[in-house]
Amino acid sequence: MSKSIKLYFDLMSQPSRALYILFDLAKIPTDRQPVALRNGAHMTDEFKKINRFQKVPCIVDHDGFKLSESIAILRYLDRKNEFPLLKNFYPEDGKKRALVDEFLEWQHNSLRVFCAMYFQFAWLLPIMTGHPSKPERVEEMKTLMENALDTIEDTWLGTTNKFLTGDKLTVADLWAACEIEQPTMAGYDPRNGRPKLTNWLNEVRTATNPVSIIVPTPPRIHLVPCQTL
């Protein structure tokens, strides 16, 4: 039996949520270590010893090996070859995996960055600073985010596939869903005007049932069973 891996996370972090869900789905033995970003817990000297970049998510394996960045963690877990259920979400077939990797590489500099930046300017920074963001800056980020969401709707979901890279749920869907849900905390509904994206999100929730899926709700993140959504 595999020994537990320490997962350092904050549920306000989209990649943290994706890994959190994946660890559940793949039944990876986990010692969960919450890190309260809002309290600056990641900026302590103690946490810097765990992750020199002082970010979440990150892991510490049972032998003391430390690693950050969610995609690097995913691939490390896969190469350990200790978690057979992980193959259900990160396929072994070379071409199928290449399509998943294609999405993960695309989303990092498009969907992820623009959803995150819109969320920060529209919701997070005003709360942290007590001052509203410049409207033109919020609008700029909204436009970039909507372009990425439209690419999901028209290109990634433009085929007859049920999910982003095929007919089965993969890590591509988990990472994307966590990013796309984030702007809802700022009052933006990514489903509006995007029927394919709406259906896809519903399919993701159905496919992850009964594992809890994480839904952003101000002012905190809640864990709720999929069947209640």
C-alpha positions as YAML, in Angstrom:
chain: A
units: angstrom
residues:
- id: 1
  name: MET
  ca: [0.00, 0.00, 0.00]
- id: 2
  name: SER
  ca: [1.27, 3.47, -0.91]
- id: 3
  name: LYS
  ca: [2.16, 5.81, 1.90]
- id: 4
  name: SER
  ca: [0.37, 9.14, 2.24]
- id: 5
  name: ILE
  ca: [1.51, 12.18, 0.32]
- id: 6
  name: LYS
  ca: [1.23, 15.55, 2.02]
- id: 7
  name: LEU
  ca: [-0.83, 17.93, -0.12]
- id: 8
  name: TYR
  ca: [-0.47, 21.60, 0.76]
- id: 9
  name: PHE
  ca: [-3.41, 23.57, -0.61]
- id: 10
  name: ASP
  ca: [-5.83, 26.42, -0.25]
- id: 11
  name: LEU
  ca: [-9.28, 25.92, -1.74]
- id: 12
  name: MET
  ca: [-9.21, 29.51, -2.99]
- id: 13
  name: SER
  ca: [-6.53, 28.32, -5.42]
- id: 14
  name: GLN
  ca: [-7.89, 26.83, -8.63]
- id: 15
  name: PRO
  ca: [-4.98, 24.38, -9.18]
- id: 16
  name: SER
  ca: [-5.27, 23.38, -5.52]
- id: 17
  name: ARG
  ca: [-8.92, 22.49, -6.08]
- id: 18
  name: ALA
  ca: [-8.11, 20.48, -9.20]
- id: 19
  name: LEU
  ca: [-5.49, 18.42, -7.37]
- id: 20
  name: TYR
  ca: [-7.76, 18.05, -4.33]
- id: 21
  name: ILE
  ca: [-10.47, 16.54, -6.54]
- id: 22
  name: LEU
  ca: [-8.00, 14.36, -8.45]
- id: 23
  name: PHE
  ca: [-6.54, 12.93, -5.25]
- id: 24
  name: ASP
  ca: [-10.07, 11.92, -4.24]
- id: 25
  name: LEU
  ca: [-11.04, 10.46, -7.61]
- id: 26
  name: ALA
  ca: [-7.79, 8.50, -7.97]
- id: 27
  name: LYS
  ca: [-7.90, 7.42, -4.31]
- id: 28
  name: ILE
  ca: [-4.37, 8.66, -3.67]
- id: 29
  name: PRO
  ca: [-3.49, 8.37, 0.04]
- id: 30
  name: THR
  ca: [-3.36, 11.96, 1.19]
- id: 31
  name: ASP
  ca: [-2.35, 13.88, 4.27]
- id: 32
  name: ARG
  ca: [-4.12, 17.18, 3.61]
- id: 33
  name: GLN
  ca: [-2.31, 20.28, 4.85]
- id: 34
  name: PRO
  ca: [-4.44, 23.45, 4.39]
- id: 35
  name: VAL
  ca: [-2.52, 26.69, 3.91]
- id: 36
  name: ALA
  ca: [-4.49, 29.90, 4.55]
- id: 37
  name: LEU
  ca: [-3.28, 32.27, 1.84]
- id: 38
  name: ARG
  ca: [-5.54, 35.03, 3.14]
- id: 39
  name: ASN
  ca: [-3.58, 34.97, 6.40]
- id: 40
  name: GLY
  ca: [-0.19, 34.92, 4.71]
- id: 41
  name: ALA
  ca: [0.57, 31.39, 5.88]
- id: 42
  name: HIS
  ca: [2.46, 30.76, 2.65]
- id: 43
  name: MET
  ca: [4.88, 33.61, 3.34]
- id: 44
  name: THR
  ca: [6.33, 32.20, 6.54]
- id: 45
  name: ASP
  ca: [9.89, 30.91, 6.83]
- id: 46
  name: GLU
  ca: [8.45, 27.56, 7.85]
- id: 47
  name: PHE
  ca: [6.44, 27.20, 4.65]
- id: 48
  name: LYS
  ca: [9.39, 28.37, 2.54]
- id: 49
  name: LYS
  ca: [11.20, 25.24, 3.69]
- id: 50
  name: ILE
  ca: [8.38, 23.22, 2.13]
- id: 51
  name: ASN
  ca: [8.09, 25.22, -1.10]
- id: 52
  name: ARG
  ca: [10.80, 27.71, -1.98]
- id: 53
  name: PHE
  ca: [8.35, 29.53, -4.28]
- id: 54
  name: GLN
  ca: [5.91, 29.97, -1.36]
- id: 55
  name: LYS
  ca: [2.86, 29.02, -3.39]
- id: 56
  name: VAL
  ca: [0.20, 26.32, -3.37]
- id: 57
  name: PRO
  ca: [-0.39, 23.62, -4.32]
- id: 58
  name: CYS
  ca: [2.68, 21.62, -3.46]
- id: 59
  name: ILE
  ca: [3.41, 18.18, -2.11]
- id: 60
  name: VAL
  ca: [5.87, 16.39, 0.13]
- id: 61
  name: ASP
  ca: [6.16, 12.69, -0.64]
- id: 62
  name: HIS
  ca: [6.65, 10.13, 2.12]
- id: 63
  name: ASP
  ca: [10.42, 10.07, 1.43]
- id: 64
  name: GLY
  ca: [10.69, 13.85, 1.85]
- id: 65
  name: PHE
  ca: [10.69, 14.72, -1.87]
- id: 66
  name: LYS
  ca: [9.15, 18.17, -2.42]
- id: 67
  name: LEU
  ca: [7.44, 19.44, -5.55]
- id: 68
  name: SER
  ca: [5.33, 22.42, -6.58]
- id: 69
  name: GLU
  ca: [3.21, 23.30, -9.66]
- id: 70
  name: SER
  ca: [0.04, 21.30, -10.18]
- id: 71
  name: ILE
  ca: [0.89, 19.88, -13.61]
- id: 72
  name: ALA
  ca: [4.36, 18.82, -12.48]
- id: 73
  name: ILE
  ca: [2.74, 17.12, -9.49]
- id: 74
  name: LEU
  ca: [0.25, 15.33, -11.76]
- id: 75
  name: ARG
  ca: [3.03, 13.98, -13.97]
- id: 76
  name: TYR
  ca: [5.17, 12.98, -10.99]
- id: 77
  name: LEU
  ca: [2.29, 11.01, -9.50]
- id: 78
  name: ASP
  ca: [1.73, 9.31, -12.84]
- id: 79
  name: ARG
  ca: [5.40, 8.32, -13.17]
- id: 80
  name: LYS
  ca: [5.37, 6.82, -9.67]
- id: 81
  name: ASN
  ca: [3.05, 4.19, -11.15]
- id: 82
  name: GLU
  ca: [1.54, 3.51, -7.72]
- id: 83
  name: PHE
  ca: [-1.99, 4.79, -8.32]
- id: 84
  name: PRO
  ca: [-3.77, 2.71, -11.00]
- id: 85
  name: LEU
  ca: [-6.96, 4.79, -10.88]
- id: 86
  name: LEU
  ca: [-4.97, 7.85, -11.97]
- id: 87
  name: LYS
  ca: [-4.76, 6.32, -15.45]
- id: 88
  name: ASN
  ca: [-8.52, 6.81, -15.75]
- id: 89
  name: PHE
  ca: [-7.98, 10.57, -15.78]
- id: 90
  name: TYR
  ca: [-4.52, 10.84, -17.38]
- id: 91
  name: PRO
  ca: [-4.67, 8.18, -20.11]
- id: 92
  name: GLU
  ca: [-1.78, 5.85, -20.90]
- id: 93
  name: ASP
  ca: [-2.47, 5.84, -24.64]
- id: 94
  name: GLY
  ca: [0.10, 8.14, -26.23]
- id: 95
  name: LYS
  ca: [-2.24, 10.02, -28.54]
- id: 96
  name: LYS
  ca: [-4.98, 10.43, -25.95]
- id: 97
  name: ARG
  ca: [-2.46, 11.72, -23.42]
- id: 98
  name: ALA
  ca: [-1.01, 14.09, -26.02]
- id: 99
  name: LEU
  ca: [-4.45, 15.66, -26.46]
- id: 100
  name: VAL
  ca: [-4.77, 16.12, -22.70]
- id: 101
  name: ASP
  ca: [-1.29, 17.64, -22.53]
- id: 102
  name: GLU
  ca: [-2.18, 19.91, -25.45]
- id: 103
  name: PHE
  ca: [-5.04, 21.37, -23.45]
- id: 104
  name: LEU
  ca: [-3.00, 21.70, -20.26]
- id: 105
  name: GLU
  ca: [-0.31, 23.61, -22.15]
- id: 106
  name: TRP
  ca: [-2.90, 25.84, -23.84]
- id: 107
  name: GLN
  ca: [-4.90, 26.69, -20.75]
- id: 108
  name: HIS
  ca: [-1.93, 27.80, -18.67]
- id: 109
  name: ASN
  ca: [-1.38, 30.97, -20.71]
- id: 110
  name: SER
  ca: [-4.96, 31.62, -21.71]
- id: 111
  name: LEU
  ca: [-7.90, 30.29, -19.72]
- id: 112
  name: ARG
  ca: [-6.05, 30.15, -16.41]
- id: 113
  name: VAL
  ca: [-4.33, 33.50, -16.52]
- id: 114
  name: PHE
  ca: [-7.32, 35.47, -17.80]
- id: 115
  name: CYS
  ca: [-9.92, 33.92, -15.47]
- id: 116
  name: ALA
  ca: [-7.56, 34.46, -12.56]
- id: 117
  name: MET
  ca: [-6.76, 38.06, -13.49]
- id: 118
  name: TYR
  ca: [-10.43, 38.95, -13.95]
- id: 119
  name: PHE
  ca: [-11.23, 37.42, -10.57]
- id: 120
  name: GLN
  ca: [-8.41, 39.36, -8.93]
- id: 121
  name: PHE
  ca: [-9.30, 42.75, -10.40]
- id: 122
  name: ALA
  ca: [-13.07, 42.35, -10.12]
- id: 123
  name: TRP
  ca: [-13.28, 40.77, -6.66]
- id: 124
  name: LEU
  ca: [-10.11, 39.92, -4.77]
- id: 125
  name: LEU
  ca: [-8.04, 43.12, -4.97]
- id: 126
  name: PRO
  ca: [-10.92, 45.44, -3.96]
- id: 127
  name: ILE
  ca: [-11.47, 43.27, -0.87]
- id: 128
  name: MET
  ca: [-7.77, 43.20, -0.01]
- id: 129
  name: THR
  ca: [-7.10, 46.90, -0.59]
- id: 130
  name: GLY
  ca: [-10.46, 48.44, 0.25]
- id: 131
  name: HIS
  ca: [-10.42, 50.27, -3.09]
- id: 132
  name: PRO
  ca: [-12.18, 49.37, -6.34]
- id: 133
  name: SER
  ca: [-10.08, 48.42, -9.33]
- id: 134
  name: LYS
  ca: [-10.01, 50.72, -12.33]
- id: 135
  name: PRO
  ca: [-13.08, 49.88, -14.44]
- id: 136
  name: GLU
  ca: [-11.06, 49.86, -17.64]
- id: 137
  name: ARG
  ca: [-8.67, 47.30, -16.16]
- id: 138
  name: VAL
  ca: [-11.56, 45.06, -15.09]
- id: 139
  name: GLU
  ca: [-13.11, 45.37, -18.54]
- id: 140
  name: GLU
  ca: [-9.80, 44.53, -20.21]
- id: 141
  name: MET
  ca: [-9.46, 41.34, -18.18]
- id: 142
  name: LYS
  ca: [-13.12, 40.48, -18.80]
- id: 143
  name: THR
  ca: [-12.62, 40.72, -22.56]
- id: 144
  name: LEU
  ca: [-9.54, 38.49, -22.47]
- id: 145
  name: MET
  ca: [-11.33, 35.99, -20.23]
- id: 146
  name: GLU
  ca: [-14.38, 35.90, -22.49]
- id: 147
  name: ASN
  ca: [-12.15, 35.26, -25.51]
- id: 148
  name: ALA
  ca: [-10.71, 32.23, -23.71]
- id: 149
  name: LEU
  ca: [-14.17, 31.03, -22.67]
- id: 150
  name: ASP
  ca: [-15.40, 31.40, -26.24]
- id: 151
  name: THR
  ca: [-12.45, 29.30, -27.40]
- id: 152
  name: ILE
  ca: [-13.60, 26.59, -25.00]
- id: 153
  name: GLU
  ca: [-17.12, 26.87, -26.42]
- id: 154
  name: ASP
  ca: [-16.25, 27.07, -30.11]
- id: 155
  name: THR
  ca: [-12.99, 25.13, -30.44]
- id: 156
  name: TRP
  ca: [-12.39, 22.72, -27.58]
- id: 157
  name: LEU
  ca: [-16.09, 21.82, -27.35]
- id: 158
  name: GLY
  ca: [-16.72, 22.40, -31.05]
- id: 159
  name: THR
  ca: [-16.66, 18.67, -31.78]
- id: 160
  name: THR
  ca: [-19.10, 15.96, -30.76]
- id: 161
  name: ASN
  ca: [-16.93, 15.00, -27.78]
- id: 162
  name: LYS
  ca: [-18.62, 14.95, -24.40]
- id: 163
  name: PHE
  ca: [-15.47, 16.26, -22.70]
- id: 164
  name: LEU
  ca: [-12.60, 18.51, -23.75]
- id: 165
  name: THR
  ca: [-10.38, 15.83, -25.27]
- id: 166
  name: GLY
  ca: [-12.73, 12.91, -25.87]
- id: 167
  name: ASP
  ca: [-15.64, 10.95, -24.46]
- id: 168
  name: LYS
  ca: [-14.16, 10.41, -20.99]
- id: 169
  name: LEU
  ca: [-13.39, 12.78, -18.15]
- id: 170
  name: THR
  ca: [-9.69, 13.63, -17.85]
- id: 171
  name: VAL
  ca: [-7.51, 15.97, -15.85]
- id: 172
  name: ALA
  ca: [-8.03, 18.51, -18.63]
- id: 173
  name: ASP
  ca: [-11.67, 18.79, -17.60]
- id: 174
  name: LEU
  ca: [-10.86, 19.03, -13.90]
- id: 175
  name: TRP
  ca: [-8.31, 21.81, -14.36]
- id: 176
  name: ALA
  ca: [-10.57, 23.71, -16.76]
- id: 177
  name: ALA
  ca: [-13.71, 23.42, -14.61]
- id: 178
  name: CYS
  ca: [-11.92, 24.80, -11.56]
- id: 179
  name: GLU
  ca: [-10.65, 27.78, -13.55]
- id: 180
  name: ILE
  ca: [-14.01, 28.47, -15.19]
- id: 181
  name: GLU
  ca: [-15.94, 28.35, -11.91]
- id: 182
  name: GLN
  ca: [-13.67, 30.94, -10.27]
- id: 183
  name: PRO
  ca: [-15.18, 34.08, -11.90]
- id: 184
  name: THR
  ca: [-18.60, 33.18, -10.47]
- id: 185
  name: MET
  ca: [-17.28, 34.53, -7.16]
- id: 186
  name: ALA
  ca: [-17.07, 37.92, -8.86]
- id: 187
  name: GLY
  ca: [-20.65, 37.66, -10.12]
- id: 188
  name: TYR
  ca: [-19.78, 36.53, -13.64]
- id: 189
  name: ASP
  ca: [-21.60, 33.49, -15.03]
- id: 190
  name: PRO
  ca: [-19.44, 31.81, -17.70]
- id: 191
  name: ARG
  ca: [-22.43, 29.69, -18.80]
- id: 192
  name: ASN
  ca: [-24.41, 32.60, -20.21]
- id: 193
  name: GLY
  ca: [-24.54, 32.35, -23.99]
- id: 194
  name: ARG
  ca: [-22.37, 29.22, -24.01]
- id: 195
  name: PRO
  ca: [-24.64, 26.15, -24.24]
- id: 196
  name: LYS
  ca: [-21.82, 23.70, -24.97]
- id: 197
  name: LEU
  ca: [-19.83, 24.92, -21.98]
- id: 198
  name: THR
  ca: [-22.95, 24.66, -19.82]
- id: 199
  name: ASN
  ca: [-23.60, 21.07, -20.88]
- id: 200
  name: TRP
  ca: [-19.93, 20.19, -20.43]
- id: 201
  name: LEU
  ca: [-19.85, 21.53, -16.86]
- id: 202
  name: ASN
  ca: [-22.91, 19.43, -16.09]
- id: 203
  name: GLU
  ca: [-21.16, 16.38, -17.54]
- id: 204
  name: VAL
  ca: [-18.08, 17.06, -15.41]
- id: 205
  name: ARG
  ca: [-20.24, 17.16, -12.29]
- id: 206
  name: THR
  ca: [-22.02, 13.95, -13.24]
- id: 207
  name: ALA
  ca: [-18.75, 12.17, -14.03]
- id: 208
  name: THR
  ca: [-17.16, 13.13, -10.71]
- id: 209
  name: ASN
  ca: [-20.17, 12.01, -8.65]
- id: 210
  name: PRO
  ca: [-20.13, 10.99, -5.81]
- id: 211
  name: VAL
  ca: [-16.80, 12.67, -5.10]
- id: 212
  name: SER
  ca: [-17.38, 16.19, -3.82]
- id: 213
  name: ILE
  ca: [-16.82, 18.95, -6.33]
- id: 214
  name: ILE
  ca: [-15.67, 22.35, -5.17]
- id: 215
  name: VAL
  ca: [-17.86, 25.35, -5.91]
- id: 216
  name: PRO
  ca: [-16.71, 28.91, -5.21]
- id: 217
  name: THR
  ca: [-19.16, 30.87, -3.10]
- id: 218
  name: PRO
  ca: [-18.24, 34.23, -1.53]
- id: 219
  name: PRO
  ca: [-16.71, 34.71, 0.93]
- id: 220
  name: ARG
  ca: [-15.34, 31.17, 1.18]
- id: 221
  name: ILE
  ca: [-15.10, 27.94, -0.76]
- id: 222
  name: HIS
  ca: [-17.59, 25.20, 0.05]
- id: 223
  name: LEU
  ca: [-17.40, 21.47, -0.60]
- id: 224
  name: VAL
  ca: [-20.74, 20.12, -1.76]
- id: 225
  name: PRO
  ca: [-21.79, 16.73, -3.14]
- id: 226
  name: CYS
  ca: [-22.19, 16.74, -6.91]
- id: 227
  name: GLN
  ca: [-25.73, 15.40, -6.76]
- id: 228
  name: THR
  ca: [-26.92, 18.49, -4.88]
- id: 229
  name: LEU
  ca: [-25.85, 20.94, -7.58]
...
